[in-house]
Coordinates of C-alpha atoms in Angstrom, one line a residue:
Chain A
M1220 CA 15.5 -20.1 -40.5
T1221 CA 14.8 -16.4 -40.0
D1222 CA 16.3 -14.6 -37.0
H1223 CA 13.4 -12.1 -37.0
V1224 CA 11.7 -12.1 -33.6
I1225 CA 9.0 -9.7 -34.9
E1226 CA 7.8 -9.6 -38.4
T1227 CA 4.8 -7.7 -39.9
K1228 CA 3.7 -7.7 -43.5
E1229 CA 1.4 -4.9 -44.8
L1230 CA -0.1 -4.6 -41.4
T1231 CA -3.1 -2.3 -41.4
V1232 CA -5.5 -1.3 -38.7
Y1233 CA -8.4 1.0 -39.2
Y1234 CA -10.6 2.3 -36.3
G1235 CA -13.9 2.7 -38.2
H1236 CA -12.9 5.0 -41.1
Q1237 CA -9.9 6.4 -39.1
R1238 CA -6.5 5.1 -39.8
G1239 CA -4.4 3.5 -37.1
I1240 CA -1.5 2.0 -39.1
V1241 CA -1.2 1.4 -42.8
D1242 CA 0.8 -1.3 -44.6
V1243 CA 3.5 -1.5 -41.9
D1244 CA 6.3 -3.8 -43.0
L1245 CA 8.6 -4.3 -40.1
F1246 CA 11.1 -6.8 -38.7
V1247 CA 13.1 -6.9 -35.5
R1248 CA 16.1 -9.1 -35.3
R1249 CA 16.8 -11.5 -32.4
G1250 CA 19.0 -9.8 -29.7
E1251 CA 18.6 -6.2 -30.9
I1252 CA 17.0 -3.2 -29.3
F1253 CA 14.5 -1.7 -31.8
G1254 CA 13.3 1.8 -31.2
F1255 CA 9.8 2.6 -32.5
L1256 CA 9.6 6.3 -32.9
G1257 CA 6.7 8.6 -33.4
P1258 CA 4.7 11.3 -31.7
N1259 CA 1.5 10.6 -29.9
G1260 CA -1.2 9.2 -32.2
A1261 CA 1.3 8.1 -34.9
G1262 CA 0.4 4.4 -34.4
K1263 CA 3.1 3.1 -32.1
T1264 CA 0.7 1.7 -29.5
T1265 CA -1.6 0.4 -32.2
A1266 CA 1.2 -1.7 -33.7
Q1267 CA 2.2 -3.1 -30.3
R1268 CA -1.4 -3.9 -29.4
V1269 CA -1.7 -5.9 -32.6
L1270 CA 1.5 -7.8 -31.8
M1271 CA 0.1 -8.7 -28.3
D1272 CA -3.4 -9.6 -29.9
V1273 CA -5.1 -6.9 -27.9
I1274 CA -6.6 -5.6 -31.1
R1275 CA -6.9 -7.4 -34.5
P1276 CA -5.6 -6.1 -37.8
T1277 CA -7.9 -5.0 -40.5
S1278 CA -5.5 -6.6 -43.0
G1279 CA -1.9 -7.8 -43.2
R1280 CA 0.0 -10.2 -41.1
A1281 CA 1.9 -10.0 -37.8
A1282 CA 4.1 -12.7 -36.3
V1283 CA 6.2 -12.9 -33.2
F1284 CA 8.8 -15.7 -32.9
G1285 CA 7.2 -16.9 -36.2
L1286 CA 3.9 -17.4 -34.4
D1287 CA 0.8 -15.8 -35.7
C1288 CA -0.2 -13.1 -33.2
Q1289 CA -3.9 -13.9 -33.4
R1290 CA -4.0 -17.7 -33.8
Q1291 CA -1.0 -18.5 -31.7
G1292 CA -1.3 -15.6 -29.3
T1293 CA -1.2 -17.6 -26.1
A1294 CA 2.0 -19.4 -27.0
L1295 CA 3.8 -16.2 -28.0
R1296 CA 2.6 -14.1 -25.0
K1297 CA 4.4 -16.7 -22.7
R1298 CA 7.6 -15.4 -24.2
V1299 CA 6.9 -11.7 -24.1
G1300 CA 7.1 -9.2 -21.3
Y1301 CA 4.7 -6.3 -22.1
L1302 CA 4.5 -2.9 -20.6
P1303 CA 1.5 -1.0 -22.0
G1304 CA 1.6 2.7 -22.7
E1305 CA -1.5 3.4 -20.7
L1306 CA -0.8 1.3 -17.6
S1307 CA -3.7 0.5 -15.3
L1308 CA -3.3 -1.8 -12.4
Y1309 CA -5.8 -3.2 -9.9
P1310 CA -5.9 -0.4 -7.3
H1311 CA -6.9 -2.5 -4.3
M1312 CA -4.1 -5.0 -4.6
K1313 CA -0.7 -4.7 -2.9
A1314 CA 2.1 -4.4 -5.4
D1315 CA 3.7 -7.5 -4.2
S1316 CA 0.5 -9.6 -4.5
F1317 CA -0.1 -8.1 -8.0
L1318 CA 3.3 -9.1 -9.2
R1319 CA 2.9 -12.6 -7.8
M1320 CA -0.5 -12.8 -9.5
L1321 CA 1.0 -11.8 -12.9
A1322 CA 3.8 -14.3 -12.4
S1323 CA 1.4 -17.1 -11.8
L1324 CA -0.8 -16.0 -14.7
R1325 CA 2.2 -16.3 -16.9
N1326 CA 3.0 -19.7 -15.5
A1327 CA 6.5 -18.4 -15.3
N1328 CA 9.1 -19.5 -12.8
V1329 CA 10.0 -16.0 -11.7
N1330 CA 13.3 -15.9 -9.9
T1331 CA 12.4 -14.2 -6.7
S1332 CA 15.9 -12.9 -6.1
F1333 CA 15.8 -11.3 -9.6
R1334 CA 12.4 -9.8 -8.9
N1335 CA 13.7 -8.5 -5.6
Q1336 CA 16.7 -7.0 -7.4
L1337 CA 14.4 -5.2 -9.7
I1338 CA 12.4 -3.9 -6.8
E1339 CA 15.5 -2.7 -5.1
R1340 CA 17.0 -1.1 -8.2
L1341 CA 13.8 0.7 -9.0
D1342 CA 13.5 1.8 -5.3
L1343 CA 9.9 0.5 -4.8
D1344 CA 8.2 -0.5 -1.6
P1345 CA 6.0 -3.3 -2.7
S1346 CA 4.1 -3.6 0.5
R1347 CA 1.6 -0.8 -0.2
K1348 CA -1.7 -1.0 -2.0
I1349 CA -1.5 0.2 -5.6
H1350 CA -3.9 3.1 -5.3
A1351 CA -1.5 4.6 -2.8
Y1352 CA 1.3 4.9 -5.3
S1353 CA 2.3 7.8 -7.4
R1354 CA 2.2 7.5 -11.2
G1355 CA 6.0 7.0 -11.3
N1356 CA 5.8 4.1 -8.8
K1357 CA 2.9 2.5 -10.7
Q1358 CA 5.1 2.7 -13.8
K1359 CA 7.8 0.9 -11.8
I1360 CA 5.4 -1.9 -11.0
G1361 CA 4.6 -2.3 -14.7
I1362 CA 8.4 -2.4 -15.5
I1363 CA 9.1 -5.0 -12.9
A1364 CA 6.1 -7.1 -14.2
A1365 CA 7.5 -6.9 -17.7
F1366 CA 11.1 -7.8 -16.8
M1367 CA 10.7 -10.2 -13.9
S1368 CA 10.3 -13.4 -15.9
K1369 CA 13.3 -12.6 -18.1
P1370 CA 11.2 -13.0 -21.2
E1371 CA 12.8 -13.5 -24.6
L1372 CA 11.1 -10.4 -26.0
L1373 CA 10.4 -7.2 -24.1
M1374 CA 7.7 -5.0 -25.6
L1375 CA 7.9 -1.7 -23.9
D1376 CA 5.6 1.2 -24.7
E1377 CA 7.0 4.5 -23.3
P1378 CA 8.8 2.7 -20.5
T1379 CA 10.3 5.7 -18.9
S1380 CA 7.2 7.8 -18.9
G1381 CA 6.4 9.3 -15.5
L1382 CA 9.8 8.3 -14.1
D1383 CA 12.4 10.7 -12.7
P1384 CA 15.7 11.1 -14.5
L1385 CA 17.5 8.7 -12.2
M1386 CA 15.0 6.0 -12.6
Q1387 CA 14.9 6.6 -16.4
Q1388 CA 18.6 5.7 -16.4
V1389 CA 17.9 2.5 -14.4
V1390 CA 15.3 1.4 -16.9
L1391 CA 17.7 2.1 -19.8
E1392 CA 20.4 0.0 -18.0
L1393 CA 17.9 -2.8 -17.6
V1394 CA 17.2 -2.6 -21.3
R1395 CA 20.9 -2.8 -22.1
E1396 CA 21.3 -5.7 -19.8
A1397 CA 18.5 -7.6 -21.5
K1398 CA 20.3 -7.1 -24.8
E1399 CA 23.6 -8.3 -23.3
E1400 CA 21.8 -11.5 -22.3
G1401 CA 20.7 -12.0 -25.9
R1402 CA 17.1 -10.9 -25.4
T1403 CA 15.2 -8.7 -27.8
V1404 CA 13.6 -5.3 -26.9
F1405 CA 10.9 -3.5 -28.9
F1406 CA 11.1 -0.1 -27.4
S1407 CA 8.4 2.5 -28.3
S1408 CA 9.1 6.1 -27.3
H1409 CA 9.0 9.7 -28.3
N1410 CA 11.9 10.4 -26.0
L1411 CA 14.6 10.6 -28.7
P1412 CA 17.7 11.0 -26.7
E1413 CA 17.0 7.8 -24.8
V1414 CA 16.2 5.9 -28.0
Q1415 CA 19.5 7.1 -29.4
A1416 CA 21.3 6.0 -26.3
V1417 CA 20.1 2.4 -26.3
C1418 CA 18.7 1.4 -29.6
D1419 CA 20.5 -0.4 -32.4
R1420 CA 17.9 0.3 -35.0
V1421 CA 14.9 2.6 -35.2
G1422 CA 11.7 2.7 -37.1
I1423 CA 10.0 6.1 -37.6
I1424 CA 6.2 6.0 -37.9
R1425 CA 4.4 8.9 -39.2
N1426 CA 0.6 9.2 -39.5
G1427 CA 0.3 5.4 -39.3
E1428 CA 2.9 4.7 -42.0
L1429 CA 6.4 3.4 -41.3
V1430 CA 8.5 6.0 -43.2
R1431 CA 12.0 4.8 -42.4
T1432 CA 13.8 2.0 -40.6
D1433 CA 17.6 2.0 -40.2
R1434 CA 20.4 1.8 -37.8
V1435 CA 20.7 4.8 -35.6
E1436 CA 24.1 5.8 -36.9
N1437 CA 23.0 5.5 -40.5
L1438 CA 20.1 7.8 -39.8
T1439 CA 22.1 10.4 -38.1
H1440 CA 24.7 10.4 -40.9
Q1441 CA 22.6 10.0 -44.0
Q1442 CA 19.5 12.0 -43.6
F1443 CA 21.2 15.4 -43.8
K1444 CA 24.5 17.0 -43.0
R1445 CA 25.2 20.1 -41.1
L1446 CA 28.4 22.0 -42.1
Q1447 CA 30.0 25.0 -40.6
I1448 CA 32.3 26.6 -43.2
R1449 CA 34.8 29.4 -42.3
F1450 CA 35.7 31.6 -45.3
R1451 CA 38.4 34.0 -46.2
T1452 CA 35.7 36.2 -47.8
L1453 CA 32.2 35.9 -46.4
P1454 CA 29.8 34.9 -49.2
A1455 CA 26.8 36.9 -50.2
T1456 CA 23.5 36.0 -48.4
D1457 CA 22.1 34.3 -51.5
A1458 CA 25.3 32.4 -52.2
F1459 CA 23.9 29.0 -51.1
T1460 CA 20.4 29.4 -52.4
I1461 CA 20.3 25.8 -53.7
D1462 CA 17.5 23.2 -53.6
G1463 CA 18.0 21.1 -50.5
V1464 CA 20.3 23.5 -48.8
K1465 CA 19.3 25.8 -45.9
E1466 CA 21.5 28.4 -44.3
L1467 CA 21.1 28.2 -40.6
T1468 CA 23.4 30.8 -39.2
R1469 CA 26.2 33.2 -40.2
D1470 CA 28.7 35.4 -38.4
E1471 CA 31.5 37.6 -39.6
S1472 CA 33.6 34.7 -41.1
S1473 CA 31.5 31.5 -41.2
V1474 CA 28.2 30.1 -42.4
T1475 CA 26.3 27.1 -41.0
L1476 CA 24.4 25.1 -43.6
E1477 CA 22.0 22.2 -43.4
I1478 CA 22.4 20.1 -46.5
R1479 CA 19.9 17.5 -47.7
S1480 CA 21.0 17.4 -51.3
G1481 CA 23.3 19.4 -53.6
F1482 CA 26.5 18.8 -51.6
A1483 CA 28.8 19.0 -54.6
E1484 CA 27.3 22.3 -55.7
V1485 CA 27.8 23.7 -52.2
M1486 CA 31.4 22.7 -52.2
E1487 CA 31.9 24.2 -55.7
R1488 CA 30.3 27.6 -54.6
A1489 CA 32.2 27.6 -51.3
A1490 CA 35.5 27.1 -53.0
G1491 CA 34.9 30.5 -54.8
Y1492 CA 35.0 32.3 -51.4
G1493 CA 38.2 30.6 -50.1
V1494 CA 37.4 27.9 -47.6
E1495 CA 39.7 28.2 -44.5
D1496 CA 38.0 25.5 -42.4
L1497 CA 35.2 23.1 -42.7
E1498 CA 33.5 21.2 -39.8
T1499 CA 30.7 18.6 -39.8
L1500 CA 28.4 19.3 -36.9
P1501 CA 26.8 16.3 -35.1
V1502 CA 23.1 15.7 -35.9
T1503 CA 21.0 14.2 -33.2
L1504 CA 18.3 11.6 -33.8
E1505 CA 15.8 14.2 -32.5
E1506 CA 16.7 16.5 -35.4
I1507 CA 16.4 13.7 -37.9
F1508 CA 13.0 12.8 -36.4
L1509 CA 11.9 16.4 -36.6
A1510 CA 13.1 16.6 -40.2
F1511 CA 10.8 13.7 -41.1
Y1512 CA 7.9 15.5 -39.5
D1513 CA 8.8 18.7 -41.2
E1514 CA 8.1 17.2 -44.5
P1515 CA 4.5 18.0 -45.6
D1516 CA 2.0 15.2 -45.8
E1517 CA -1.2 15.6 -47.8
D1518 CA -3.1 13.2 -45.7
D1519 CA -2.6 14.5 -42.2
D1520 CA -5.4 12.9 -40.2
R1521 CA -3.9 11.3 -37.2
V1522 CA -5.8 9.1 -34.8
S1523 CA -5.1 8.5 -31.2
A1524 CA -4.2 5.0 -30.3
Chain B
M936 CA -8.1 -25.0 -17.8
L937 CA -9.1 -22.1 -15.6
A938 CA -6.9 -19.2 -14.7
L939 CA -7.0 -20.2 -11.0
N940 CA -5.0 -17.3 -9.8
L941 CA -7.2 -14.9 -11.6
L942 CA -10.2 -16.6 -10.0
K943 CA -8.6 -16.3 -6.6
Y944 CA -8.1 -12.5 -7.2
E945 CA -11.7 -12.1 -8.6
L946 CA -13.1 -13.8 -5.5
F947 CA -10.7 -12.1 -3.0
S948 CA -11.6 -8.7 -4.4
R949 CA -15.3 -9.4 -3.9
W950 CA -15.4 -10.8 -0.4
G951 CA -16.8 -7.4 0.7
V952 CA -19.6 -7.9 -1.8
I953 CA -20.4 -11.3 -0.5
L954 CA -20.5 -10.0 3.1
G955 CA -22.3 -6.7 2.3
W956 CA -25.0 -8.1 -0.1
G957 CA -25.3 -11.3 1.9
L958 CA -26.0 -9.5 5.1
G959 CA -28.1 -6.9 3.5
L960 CA -30.3 -9.4 1.8
G961 CA -30.2 -11.5 4.9
L962 CA -31.6 -8.7 6.9
F963 CA -34.2 -8.3 4.2
G964 CA -35.2 -11.9 4.6
I965 CA -35.2 -11.7 8.4
M966 CA -37.5 -8.6 8.2
Y967 CA -40.1 -10.3 6.0
V968 CA -40.1 -13.6 7.9
A969 CA -40.2 -11.9 11.3
I970 CA -42.7 -9.2 10.5
Y971 CA -45.5 -11.7 9.5
P972 CA -46.8 -12.5 13.0
Q973 CA -47.4 -8.8 13.6
F974 CA -49.7 -8.4 10.6
E975 CA -51.2 -11.9 10.2
D976 CA -54.8 -10.7 10.8
K977 CA -54.6 -7.8 8.3
M978 CA -53.0 -9.9 5.6
A979 CA -56.3 -11.7 4.9
V980 CA -57.8 -8.4 3.8
L981 CA -54.9 -7.6 1.4
S982 CA -55.3 -11.0 -0.2
E983 CA -58.7 -9.9 -1.5
I984 CA -57.3 -7.0 -3.6
P985 CA -58.0 -7.8 -7.2
F986 CA -54.7 -6.4 -8.5
Y987 CA -52.7 -8.8 -6.3
K988 CA -54.9 -11.7 -7.2
A989 CA -54.4 -10.9 -10.9
I990 CA -50.7 -10.9 -10.7
G991 CA -50.7 -14.0 -8.5
I992 CA -49.7 -12.4 -5.2
D993 CA -51.3 -14.2 -2.2
L994 CA -50.8 -12.4 1.0
G995 CA -53.4 -14.4 2.9
S996 CA -51.0 -17.1 4.2
F997 CA -47.5 -17.1 5.5
E998 CA -46.3 -19.1 2.5
G999 CA -47.9 -16.7 0.0
F1000 CA -46.6 -13.7 1.9
I1001 CA -43.0 -15.0 2.0
A1002 CA -43.2 -16.0 -1.7
S1003 CA -44.7 -12.8 -2.9
S1004 CA -42.3 -10.6 -0.8
L1005 CA -39.1 -12.3 -0.1
V1006 CA -38.8 -14.9 -2.9
L1007 CA -40.0 -12.4 -5.6
N1008 CA -37.9 -9.5 -4.4
V1009 CA -34.6 -11.2 -3.8
P1010 CA -33.8 -11.8 -7.5
V1011 CA -35.1 -8.3 -8.4
I1012 CA -32.7 -6.7 -5.8
L1013 CA -29.9 -9.1 -6.7
A1014 CA -30.3 -8.3 -10.4
I1015 CA -29.0 -4.8 -9.6
Y1016 CA -25.8 -6.3 -8.3
V1017 CA -25.3 -8.9 -11.0
I1018 CA -26.0 -6.4 -13.8
V1019 CA -23.7 -3.8 -12.4
S1020 CA -20.9 -6.2 -11.6
S1021 CA -21.2 -8.3 -14.8
S1022 CA -21.2 -5.2 -17.0
D1023 CA -18.2 -3.9 -15.1
T1024 CA -16.3 -7.1 -15.6
L1025 CA -15.3 -6.8 -19.2
A1026 CA -16.4 -3.5 -20.6
G1027 CA -15.9 -1.8 -17.2
E1028 CA -12.4 -3.2 -16.9
E1029 CA -11.7 -2.1 -20.4
D1030 CA -12.9 1.4 -19.6
K1031 CA -10.6 1.4 -16.5
G1032 CA -7.7 0.0 -18.6
T1033 CA -7.0 -3.0 -16.4
L1034 CA -8.2 -5.5 -19.0
E1035 CA -5.2 -4.8 -21.3
L1036 CA -2.7 -6.3 -18.9
I1037 CA -4.8 -9.4 -18.4
V1038 CA -5.4 -10.1 -22.1
T1039 CA -1.6 -9.8 -22.7
M1040 CA -1.0 -12.7 -20.3
P1041 CA -0.6 -16.1 -21.9
L1042 CA -4.3 -16.9 -21.4
K1043 CA -6.9 -17.7 -24.0
R1044 CA -9.7 -15.2 -24.1
W1045 CA -12.3 -17.9 -23.2
Q1046 CA -10.3 -18.6 -20.0
I1047 CA -10.7 -15.0 -19.0
V1048 CA -14.4 -14.8 -19.6
T1049 CA -15.0 -18.2 -18.0
T1050 CA -13.0 -17.4 -14.9
K1051 CA -14.8 -14.1 -14.4
A1052 CA -18.2 -15.8 -15.0
I1053 CA -17.4 -18.5 -12.4
A1054 CA -16.2 -15.9 -9.9
L1055 CA -19.5 -13.9 -10.3
T1056 CA -21.6 -17.0 -10.1
I1057 CA -19.8 -18.1 -6.9
V1058 CA -20.3 -14.6 -5.4
T1059 CA -24.0 -14.6 -6.3
F1060 CA -24.5 -18.1 -4.9
M1061 CA -22.8 -17.2 -1.6
V1062 CA -25.0 -14.1 -1.3
L1063 CA -28.1 -16.3 -1.8
M1064 CA -26.8 -18.9 0.7
I1065 CA -26.5 -16.2 3.3
T1066 CA -29.9 -14.8 2.5
G1067 CA -31.5 -18.3 2.6
A1068 CA -29.8 -19.3 5.7
T1069 CA -30.7 -16.2 7.7
S1070 CA -34.3 -16.4 6.5
A1071 CA -34.5 -20.1 7.4
L1072 CA -33.0 -19.4 10.9
T1073 CA -35.5 -16.7 11.5
L1074 CA -38.3 -19.1 10.6
I1075 CA -37.4 -21.3 13.5
W1076 CA -38.2 -18.4 15.8
V1077 CA -41.3 -17.3 14.0
R1078 CA -42.8 -20.8 14.1
Q1079 CA -43.2 -20.4 17.9
S1080 CA -45.9 -17.8 17.4
V1081 CA -47.4 -18.6 14.0
E1082 CA -48.6 -21.8 12.5
V1083 CA -46.8 -22.2 9.2
N1084 CA -46.7 -25.1 6.7
V1085 CA -43.2 -24.3 5.6
S1086 CA -40.1 -26.1 6.9
T1087 CA -36.8 -24.3 7.2
S1088 CA -35.3 -26.3 4.4
E1089 CA -38.3 -25.5 2.1
L1090 CA -37.7 -21.8 2.8
F1091 CA -34.0 -22.1 2.2
V1092 CA -34.6 -24.0 -1.1
A1093 CA -37.2 -21.4 -2.2
V1094 CA -34.7 -18.6 -1.7
M1095 CA -32.0 -20.6 -3.5
S1096 CA -34.5 -21.0 -6.4
C1097 CA -33.7 -17.4 -7.2
M1098 CA -30.3 -18.5 -8.5
P1099 CA -31.3 -19.6 -12.1
I1100 CA -33.0 -16.4 -13.0
T1101 CA -30.3 -14.3 -11.3
L1102 CA -27.8 -16.3 -13.3
V1103 CA -29.6 -15.4 -16.5
F1104 CA -29.2 -11.7 -15.7
L1105 CA -25.6 -12.2 -14.8
M1106 CA -24.7 -14.0 -18.0
M1107 CA -26.8 -11.5 -20.0
G1108 CA -24.8 -8.6 -18.4
L1109 CA -21.6 -10.5 -19.2
F1110 CA -22.6 -10.9 -22.8
F1111 CA -23.5 -7.2 -23.2
S1112 CA -20.3 -6.4 -21.5
A1113 CA -18.3 -8.4 -24.1
W1114 CA -20.4 -7.2 -27.0
L1115 CA -21.2 -3.6 -26.5
P1116 CA -18.5 -0.8 -26.6
N1117 CA -18.6 0.3 -22.9
R1118 CA -19.9 -0.4 -19.5
K1119 CA -22.6 2.2 -19.5
T1120 CA -24.2 0.8 -22.7
A1121 CA -23.9 -2.8 -21.4
A1122 CA -25.5 -2.0 -18.1
T1123 CA -28.3 0.0 -19.7
A1124 CA -29.1 -2.8 -22.2
A1125 CA -29.2 -5.4 -19.4
T1126 CA -31.3 -3.2 -17.2
V1127 CA -33.8 -2.6 -20.1
V1128 CA -34.2 -6.4 -20.7
F1129 CA -34.6 -7.0 -17.0
L1130 CA -37.3 -4.3 -16.6
V1131 CA -39.2 -5.3 -19.7
S1132 CA -39.2 -8.9 -18.6
Y1133 CA -40.3 -8.0 -15.1
F1134 CA -43.2 -5.7 -16.1
A1135 CA -44.2 -7.9 -19.0
E1136 CA -44.8 -10.7 -16.5
I1137 CA -47.0 -8.5 -14.4
L1138 CA -48.9 -7.2 -17.4
A1139 CA -49.3 -10.7 -18.8
G1140 CA -50.9 -11.6 -15.5
I1141 CA -53.4 -8.7 -15.6
V1142 CA -54.3 -8.6 -19.4
P1143 CA -55.5 -12.0 -20.6
A1144 CA -54.8 -11.2 -24.2
L1145 CA -51.1 -11.0 -23.3
A1146 CA -50.9 -14.5 -21.9
V1147 CA -49.6 -15.6 -25.3
I1148 CA -46.3 -13.8 -24.7
K1149 CA -45.6 -15.5 -21.4
P1150 CA -43.3 -18.2 -22.8
F1151 CA -41.0 -15.3 -24.0
I1152 CA -40.8 -13.7 -20.6
L1153 CA -37.9 -14.6 -18.3
F1154 CA -39.9 -14.2 -15.1
H1155 CA -42.5 -16.7 -16.4
Y1156 CA -39.9 -19.4 -15.6
F1157 CA -39.5 -18.2 -12.0
D1158 CA -42.1 -19.3 -9.4
S1159 CA -42.7 -16.6 -6.8
G1160 CA -46.0 -17.9 -5.6
A1161 CA -46.9 -20.1 -2.6
T1162 CA -46.7 -23.1 -5.0
V1163 CA -42.9 -22.9 -4.7
F1164 CA -43.4 -24.3 -1.2
F1165 CA -46.2 -26.8 -1.9
I1166 CA -45.2 -28.1 -5.3
G1167 CA -41.5 -27.3 -5.1
V1168 CA -39.2 -25.8 -7.7
Q1169 CA -40.0 -26.9 -11.2
A1170 CA -37.1 -28.7 -12.8
K1171 CA -38.3 -27.7 -16.3
D1172 CA -38.3 -24.0 -15.4
V1173 CA -34.9 -24.3 -13.8
W1174 CA -33.4 -26.0 -16.9
T1175 CA -35.1 -23.5 -19.2
L1176 CA -33.4 -20.6 -17.3
L1177 CA -30.1 -22.5 -17.1
V1178 CA -30.1 -23.0 -20.9
I1179 CA -30.9 -19.3 -21.5
A1180 CA -28.0 -18.5 -19.1
A1181 CA -25.7 -20.9 -21.0
I1182 CA -26.7 -19.3 -24.3
F1183 CA -25.8 -15.8 -23.0
F1184 CA -22.5 -17.2 -21.7
A1185 CA -21.7 -18.7 -25.1
L1186 CA -22.5 -15.4 -26.7
A1187 CA -20.2 -13.6 -24.3
L1188 CA -17.4 -16.0 -25.2
I1189 CA -17.9 -15.5 -28.9
S1190 CA -18.2 -11.7 -28.5
F1191 CA -15.1 -11.4 -26.3
Q1192 CA -13.1 -13.6 -28.7
R1193 CA -13.7 -11.1 -31.4
R1194 CA -13.4 -8.0 -29.4
D1195 CA -10.8 -5.4 -30.0
I1196 CA -9.7 -4.4 -26.5
T1197 CA -9.1 -0.7 -25.8
V1198 CA -11.0 0.4 -28.9
G1199 CA -14.5 0.6 -27.6
Q1200 CA -16.3 0.3 -30.8
W1201 CA -19.5 -1.5 -31.9
P1202 CA -18.6 -4.7 -33.7
W1203 CA -20.0 -3.5 -37.0
Q1204 CA -18.0 -0.2 -36.9
R1205 CA -14.7 -1.8 -37.9
A1206 CA -13.9 -0.8 -41.4
K1207 CA -12.5 -3.2 -44.0
A1208 CA -9.2 -2.5 -45.7
G1209 CA -9.6 -0.3 -48.7
D1210 CA -12.4 1.7 -47.2
T1211 CA -12.2 5.4 -48.1
L1212 CA -10.6 7.4 -45.3
T1213 CA -12.5 10.4 -44.0

């Protein structure tokens, strides 16, 4: 039996002739935090909406807990807490009533003390009408709604959007706690430091296509290396003109290189100038992500969704 | 199974509508019932106007006056509310973004449409009840000064007879709301059908050659003449309208089942896989 909570096969969505996502093959394992990365319009929200049966795929398959998203949507949605990226709430309801309504619609036995804990940790006064809240407070209501029934899968689209840095940390703690309890989190974001902070694996989506999925540490180690080399004799400016190598900075004794390929040749050439010290500089997920987006793409028509 | 809590919310959020429209239409009813004694003598003259005669309006009697004014106008006015609110229910909520959270609850789509349809039906029914009740109560007072052949219960039933045709417009609005891409288009389509139906009924009454189209006109199945008091509401007409309303409701269910929420596209605009990208 598979331990994949989410599984998609050649999942494709078109909006008319515009592309949403194309041939997305993805899986998310039980108990992991999966980060879904991409800029606005890359297709993150489209993929989540298909999984929640808000929109239907043009082709391909999508399953959550082994249940077909379209045919068995009701059963699977009982087990999912969803926070939409574009959250809209009923403005004339009080936050408290709204949360109680959602709990009853889910037929979920919401633990009141856990819900109150969430309210307290997110510093929300639930007695006010929703239209009176700021954007950040509305986002908190959405987060509480997603978490309060302790669902097996949390599907969060830009969960920290609109929150102040303190509250962002609270949300990330909640995500970590969900993982500790063995629950799965599908976390869509374009805030890369927070993805790096909490996610086990990430998928990078570009123009509707999933270009890479891997563990965060693999991505940050394998995509490219950044070396700072200190020389006895400073090499000529064209010393490292090699395919896949970019010289980033140089001073009187050292050169910093970004190396995507040709590592052996770099070492060979560097040896000729007398290497005194060599240091691997850390590469952030953000830089990896930007590197993916630096690569040219012939078909660059993105759609918003 | 209905989403009872959603129904509760839908009704709770519309209590102002029940009160506002109920009292508004109630005052409308009071006005027409109460005004008749003041103009009773002049009404006989109006009843001779050929145009009124042609379209079946009889202002020469209290019964004809009430039928032609109150009973005819109530569904026309109420149609504004049901078209606006039914088109706002699915397409409107989609435009506002609130529908996304509801469809991601563990509810089947038919449950969402049915719950909303029932809520709107209850609201419309309550508005008519208030209108009928206030008109009937006013009649008790009017009967002291004018001789009328209508009982309070007959007047109440006549006002309530507006329900089937109002229900048709409600379900039609709901269908367009589920089928068309946005609220504006849905409301426009429902309004066009309503206006065409209304004016077609008038024209068909004036132009004998158009009598043949009468069976295809919604208002043909709604009696707004004095006969509604003397003969009573025709069960055949009521059933015809209820069947039409049921058909629109079924179409709404089917359309919403197939709808891509948040996309706002016409159903035929979705491309198939392999289409050339532009």
